[in-house]
Amino acid sequence: MSDRTASNAPPSGGADFRDVATAHTPFQTGRLVLWLVIILVVADFAWIVANNENFGWPVVAHYFFDPVVMSGLTVSLGLTVVGMLLGIAFGLIIAIARMSNDRLARSFASLFIWFFRGTPLLVQLIFWYNMSTLFPQLSIAIPFGPTLVSWETNSVITPMTAAIVGLALNEAAYMAEIIRGGLLSVDRGQSETAEAFGMTRARALWRIIIPQAMRSIVPPTGNQLISMIKATSLVSVIAMADLLYSVQSIYNRTFEIIPMLLVAVIWYLLITTVLNIGQSYIEAYYGRSDRRNATVAKPAAVTEEASH
């Protein structure tokens, strides 16, 4: 009994050392009150919106899966996928050119990024749609020589073509800077080591540099993808039957403006939610090496602390 009492007694210095195994986080009353207030405010707002007849929720439910709306949604998703893939492909080429030692390639890449990031996407789409005003015919010709073949511009630059080209080139300018930033985040010694082992510069880029840069590229690319799905709404000004154009065509007949706009808003929110979830999984995939390093480092730190 005396030994147990002696072992639990505080040290001679008068300090009272407590067992950390029994420690717990103090109850934070202020934070609980703040959460309750926020929940009440959100619940009250949701109740008001749900019971406001001016929102026309029955109309929203009726047209949510309407064939016209679903057709417009398909067009928006298709434009997003095609525009994003082309934007990433062109952006990678522009980023590599921007980092090239060749002055001509760097100048062209810088000019491309400057122009397409410096002008509004809406203006670019309108210019592409009205390309026939500037060039009634598109042709392939020998410089200062005869024309080999030509086409009517209106037969080539359709609303779909104008939308894809406008979205892709605008996205390429932003993706070029995102990819360049990701490539610059990789230690230069990685490429030097790869070249020392006999790898070509292109092989080192594809096999070593780009996989490591993906951790820096994926998050802003996810943001760009979400921005792209919303940017497709701009193609409605060039008579492309996207999601926004589809709901506009319906409320122009029914005059149910707010309910039809809510249909588009809900679809956009659903799509961006799915994209956010997908982005989190991709980030987790490319960040698995960091988690492994943290898992290995933690037991090592515990062992070192125990040794002291």
Coordinates of C-alpha atoms in Angstrom, one line a residue:
M1 CA 0.0 0.0 0.0
S2 CA 2.8 2.4 0.9
D3 CA 4.6 1.7 -2.4
R4 CA 1.5 2.6 -4.4
T5 CA 1.0 5.8 -2.5
A6 CA 4.6 6.7 -3.0
S7 CA 4.4 6.0 -6.7
N8 CA 1.3 8.3 -7.1
A9 CA 2.7 11.1 -5.0
P10 CA 3.9 14.2 -6.8
P11 CA 7.6 14.8 -7.3
S12 CA 9.6 16.7 -4.7
G13 CA 9.5 20.0 -6.7
G14 CA 5.9 20.6 -5.8
A15 CA 4.7 20.3 -9.4
D16 CA 1.6 18.2 -10.0
F17 CA 2.1 16.0 -13.1
R18 CA -1.1 14.5 -14.3
D19 CA -1.6 11.4 -16.5
V20 CA -2.2 12.5 -20.1
A21 CA -4.2 9.4 -20.7
T22 CA -7.0 10.9 -18.6
A23 CA -6.8 14.3 -20.3
H24 CA -9.8 15.5 -22.4
T25 CA -10.7 18.6 -24.4
P26 CA -12.7 21.1 -22.3
F27 CA -16.3 21.5 -23.3
Q28 CA -16.6 24.6 -25.5
T29 CA -20.0 26.2 -24.7
G30 CA -19.5 29.2 -27.0
R31 CA -18.9 27.0 -30.1
L32 CA -22.0 24.9 -29.3
V33 CA -24.1 28.0 -29.0
L34 CA -22.7 29.4 -32.3
W35 CA -23.5 26.1 -34.1
L36 CA -27.0 26.1 -32.8
V37 CA -27.6 29.7 -34.0
I38 CA -26.2 28.9 -37.4
I39 CA -28.4 25.7 -37.7
L40 CA -31.5 27.6 -36.7
V41 CA -30.8 30.4 -39.2
V42 CA -30.2 28.0 -42.0
A43 CA -33.3 25.9 -41.1
D44 CA -35.4 29.0 -41.0
F45 CA -34.2 30.2 -44.4
A46 CA -34.8 26.7 -45.9
W47 CA -38.3 26.7 -44.5
I48 CA -39.1 30.1 -45.9
V49 CA -37.8 29.1 -49.4
A50 CA -39.6 25.7 -49.4
N51 CA -42.9 27.3 -48.5
N52 CA -42.7 30.4 -50.7
E53 CA -45.1 29.8 -53.6
N54 CA -43.4 32.4 -55.7
F55 CA -40.5 29.9 -56.3
G56 CA -42.9 27.6 -58.1
W57 CA -41.6 24.3 -56.8
P58 CA -44.4 22.3 -58.6
V59 CA -43.2 23.8 -61.9
V60 CA -39.6 23.0 -61.0
A61 CA -40.6 19.4 -60.4
H62 CA -42.6 19.2 -63.6
Y63 CA -39.8 20.4 -65.9
F64 CA -36.8 19.0 -64.0
F65 CA -36.6 16.0 -66.3
D66 CA -38.3 17.6 -69.3
P67 CA -36.8 16.2 -72.6
V68 CA -35.9 19.8 -73.7
V69 CA -34.0 20.3 -70.4
M70 CA -32.3 17.0 -70.6
S71 CA -31.2 17.7 -74.2
G72 CA -29.7 21.0 -73.1
L73 CA -28.0 19.3 -70.2
T74 CA -26.4 16.8 -72.6
V75 CA -25.1 19.6 -74.8
S76 CA -23.6 21.4 -71.7
L77 CA -21.9 18.2 -70.5
G78 CA -20.6 17.4 -74.0
L79 CA -19.2 20.9 -74.4
T80 CA -17.6 20.6 -71.0
V81 CA -15.9 17.3 -71.7
V82 CA -14.7 18.2 -75.2
G83 CA -13.6 21.8 -74.3
M84 CA -11.8 20.6 -71.2
L85 CA -9.9 17.8 -73.0
L86 CA -8.9 20.0 -75.8
G87 CA -8.0 22.8 -73.3
I88 CA -5.7 20.4 -71.3
A89 CA -4.1 19.1 -74.5
F90 CA -3.4 22.5 -75.9
G91 CA -2.5 23.9 -72.5
L92 CA 0.2 21.2 -72.0
I93 CA 1.7 22.1 -75.4
I94 CA 1.6 25.8 -74.6
A95 CA 3.1 25.2 -71.1
I96 CA 6.0 23.2 -72.5
A97 CA 6.5 25.9 -75.2
R98 CA 6.4 28.6 -72.4
M99 CA 9.2 26.8 -70.6
S100 CA 11.3 26.1 -73.7
N101 CA 14.7 27.5 -74.3
D102 CA 13.6 28.5 -77.8
R103 CA 12.7 32.2 -77.9
L104 CA 10.2 31.9 -80.7
A105 CA 8.3 29.1 -78.8
R106 CA 8.3 31.2 -75.6
S107 CA 7.1 34.3 -77.4
F108 CA 4.3 32.5 -79.2
A109 CA 3.2 30.8 -75.9
S110 CA 3.3 34.1 -74.0
L111 CA 1.3 35.9 -76.7
F112 CA -1.3 33.1 -76.8
I113 CA -1.8 33.3 -73.0
W114 CA -1.8 37.1 -73.0
F115 CA -4.5 37.3 -75.6
F116 CA -6.9 34.5 -74.5
R117 CA -6.7 35.4 -70.8
G118 CA -6.9 39.1 -71.5
T119 CA -10.2 39.0 -73.4
P120 CA -13.6 37.9 -72.1
L121 CA -14.8 34.5 -73.1
L122 CA -18.2 35.9 -74.2
V123 CA -16.4 38.2 -76.6
Q124 CA -14.3 35.4 -78.0
L125 CA -17.4 33.2 -78.6
I126 CA -19.2 36.0 -80.4
F127 CA -16.1 36.6 -82.6
W128 CA -15.8 33.0 -83.5
Y129 CA -19.6 32.8 -84.3
N130 CA -19.3 35.9 -86.6
M131 CA -16.1 34.8 -88.2
S132 CA -17.8 34.9 -91.7
T133 CA -18.1 38.7 -91.3
L134 CA -14.3 38.9 -91.3
F135 CA -13.4 36.0 -93.6
P136 CA -16.3 34.9 -95.9
Q137 CA -14.2 32.0 -97.0
L138 CA -11.6 29.8 -95.3
S139 CA -8.9 28.4 -97.6
I140 CA -5.7 26.5 -97.7
A141 CA -3.2 28.2 -100.1
I142 CA 0.4 28.6 -100.8
P143 CA 1.7 31.9 -99.3
F144 CA 1.3 34.6 -101.9
G145 CA 0.3 31.8 -104.3
P146 CA -2.7 30.0 -105.6
T147 CA -5.5 28.7 -103.4
L148 CA -5.6 24.9 -103.1
V149 CA -9.0 24.4 -101.5
S150 CA -11.6 26.7 -99.9
W151 CA -14.8 26.4 -97.9
E152 CA -17.7 28.8 -97.0
T153 CA -17.0 30.0 -93.5
N154 CA -20.6 29.6 -92.4
S155 CA -20.4 25.9 -93.3
V156 CA -17.3 25.4 -91.2
I157 CA -17.9 27.7 -88.2
T158 CA -21.3 26.5 -87.0
P159 CA -22.6 27.4 -83.5
M160 CA -21.2 24.0 -82.2
T161 CA -17.8 24.7 -83.8
A162 CA -17.6 28.2 -82.5
A163 CA -18.6 27.0 -79.0
I164 CA -15.9 24.2 -78.9
V165 CA -13.1 26.4 -80.4
G166 CA -13.9 29.3 -78.1
L167 CA -14.1 27.2 -74.9
A168 CA -11.1 25.1 -75.8
L169 CA -8.7 28.0 -76.7
N170 CA -9.8 30.1 -73.7
E171 CA -9.3 27.1 -71.4
A172 CA -5.9 26.3 -72.9
A173 CA -4.6 29.7 -71.9
Y174 CA -5.5 29.0 -68.2
M175 CA -4.4 25.4 -68.2
A176 CA -1.1 26.4 -69.7
E177 CA -0.3 28.5 -66.6
I178 CA -1.7 25.8 -64.2
I179 CA 0.5 23.1 -65.8
R180 CA 3.5 25.3 -66.0
G181 CA 3.1 26.1 -62.3
G182 CA 2.8 22.4 -61.5
L183 CA 5.9 21.5 -63.5
L184 CA 7.9 24.3 -61.8
S185 CA 6.9 22.9 -58.4
V186 CA 9.0 19.7 -59.1
D187 CA 12.6 19.9 -58.0
R188 CA 14.9 20.6 -61.0
G189 CA 17.2 17.9 -59.7
Q190 CA 14.6 15.3 -60.7
S191 CA 15.0 16.0 -64.4
E192 CA 18.8 16.3 -64.1
T193 CA 18.9 12.9 -62.4
A194 CA 16.7 11.4 -65.1
E195 CA 19.0 12.8 -67.9
A196 CA 22.0 11.5 -66.0
F197 CA 20.5 8.0 -66.2
G198 CA 20.2 8.4 -70.0
M199 CA 16.5 9.4 -70.2
T200 CA 15.6 11.8 -73.0
R201 CA 14.0 15.1 -71.9
A202 CA 10.6 14.0 -73.3
R203 CA 10.7 10.7 -71.5
A204 CA 11.7 12.3 -68.2
L205 CA 8.9 14.7 -68.6
W206 CA 6.2 12.0 -69.1
R207 CA 7.6 9.4 -66.7
I208 CA 9.0 11.5 -63.8
I209 CA 8.1 15.2 -63.9
I210 CA 4.4 15.2 -64.8
P211 CA 3.4 12.4 -62.3
Q212 CA 5.0 14.4 -59.5
A213 CA 3.5 17.7 -60.7
M214 CA 0.0 16.3 -60.7
R215 CA -0.4 17.0 -57.0
S216 CA -0.1 20.7 -57.8
I217 CA -2.0 20.5 -61.1
V218 CA -5.1 18.5 -60.0
P219 CA -6.7 21.0 -57.5
P220 CA -6.7 24.1 -59.8
T221 CA -7.7 21.8 -62.8
G222 CA -10.7 20.7 -60.8
N223 CA -11.6 24.4 -60.2
Q224 CA -11.3 25.0 -64.0
L225 CA -13.5 22.1 -64.8
I226 CA -16.2 23.4 -62.5
S227 CA -15.8 26.9 -64.1
M228 CA -16.1 25.3 -67.5
I229 CA -19.5 23.6 -66.8
K230 CA -20.7 27.1 -65.8
A231 CA -19.0 28.8 -68.7
T232 CA -21.0 26.7 -71.1
S233 CA -24.0 28.8 -70.2
L234 CA -22.4 31.6 -72.3
V235 CA -22.9 29.7 -75.5
S236 CA -26.6 30.5 -75.3
V237 CA -25.8 33.9 -76.9
I238 CA -24.7 32.1 -80.1
A239 CA -27.9 30.1 -80.3
M240 CA -26.4 26.9 -78.9
A241 CA -29.1 24.8 -77.2
D242 CA -27.3 24.2 -73.9
L243 CA -29.0 23.9 -70.5
L244 CA -29.5 27.6 -70.0
Y245 CA -30.8 28.1 -73.6
S246 CA -33.2 25.2 -73.1
V247 CA -34.8 26.6 -69.9
Q248 CA -35.0 30.0 -71.6
S249 CA -36.8 28.6 -74.5
I250 CA -39.4 27.1 -72.1
Y251 CA -39.9 30.2 -70.0
N252 CA -40.3 32.3 -73.1
R253 CA -43.4 30.2 -73.8
T254 CA -44.7 29.7 -70.2
F255 CA -43.4 32.9 -68.6
E256 CA -42.3 30.8 -65.6
I257 CA -38.9 32.6 -65.3
I258 CA -37.9 31.9 -61.7
P259 CA -38.9 28.2 -61.7
M260 CA -37.1 27.4 -64.9
L261 CA -34.0 29.3 -63.8
L262 CA -34.2 27.2 -60.6
V263 CA -34.2 24.0 -62.8
A264 CA -30.9 25.1 -64.4
V265 CA -29.4 26.2 -61.0
I266 CA -30.2 22.8 -59.4
W267 CA -28.7 20.9 -62.3
Y268 CA -25.6 23.0 -62.2
L269 CA -25.3 22.4 -58.4
L270 CA -25.7 18.7 -58.8
I271 CA -23.0 18.5 -61.5
T272 CA -20.5 20.6 -59.6
T273 CA -21.2 18.5 -56.5
V274 CA -20.3 15.3 -58.4
L275 CA -17.2 17.0 -59.8
N276 CA -16.1 18.1 -56.3
I277 CA -16.4 14.6 -55.0
G278 CA -14.4 13.3 -58.0
Q279 CA -11.8 15.9 -57.5
S280 CA -11.3 14.9 -53.8
Y281 CA -10.8 11.2 -54.8
I282 CA -8.2 12.2 -57.5
E283 CA -6.4 14.4 -55.0
A284 CA -6.3 11.6 -52.5
Y285 CA -4.9 9.3 -55.2
Y286 CA -2.0 11.6 -56.1
G287 CA -1.4 12.4 -52.4
R288 CA -1.0 8.8 -51.3
S289 CA 2.8 9.1 -51.2
D290 CA 2.5 11.9 -48.7
R291 CA 0.3 9.8 -46.5
R292 CA 2.7 6.9 -46.7
N293 CA 5.6 9.1 -45.7
A294 CA 3.5 10.5 -42.8
T295 CA 2.7 7.0 -41.7
V296 CA 6.3 5.9 -41.8
A297 CA 7.5 9.1 -40.0
K298 CA 5.1 8.8 -37.1
P299 CA 6.4 5.5 -35.7
A300 CA 9.9 6.8 -36.2
A301 CA 9.1 9.9 -34.2
V302 CA 7.4 7.9 -31.4
T303 CA 10.5 5.6 -31.2
E304 CA 12.8 8.5 -31.1
E305 CA 10.8 10.1 -28.3
A306 CA 10.7 6.9 -26.3
S307 CA 14.4 6.5 -26.6
H308 CA 14.9 9.9 -24.9

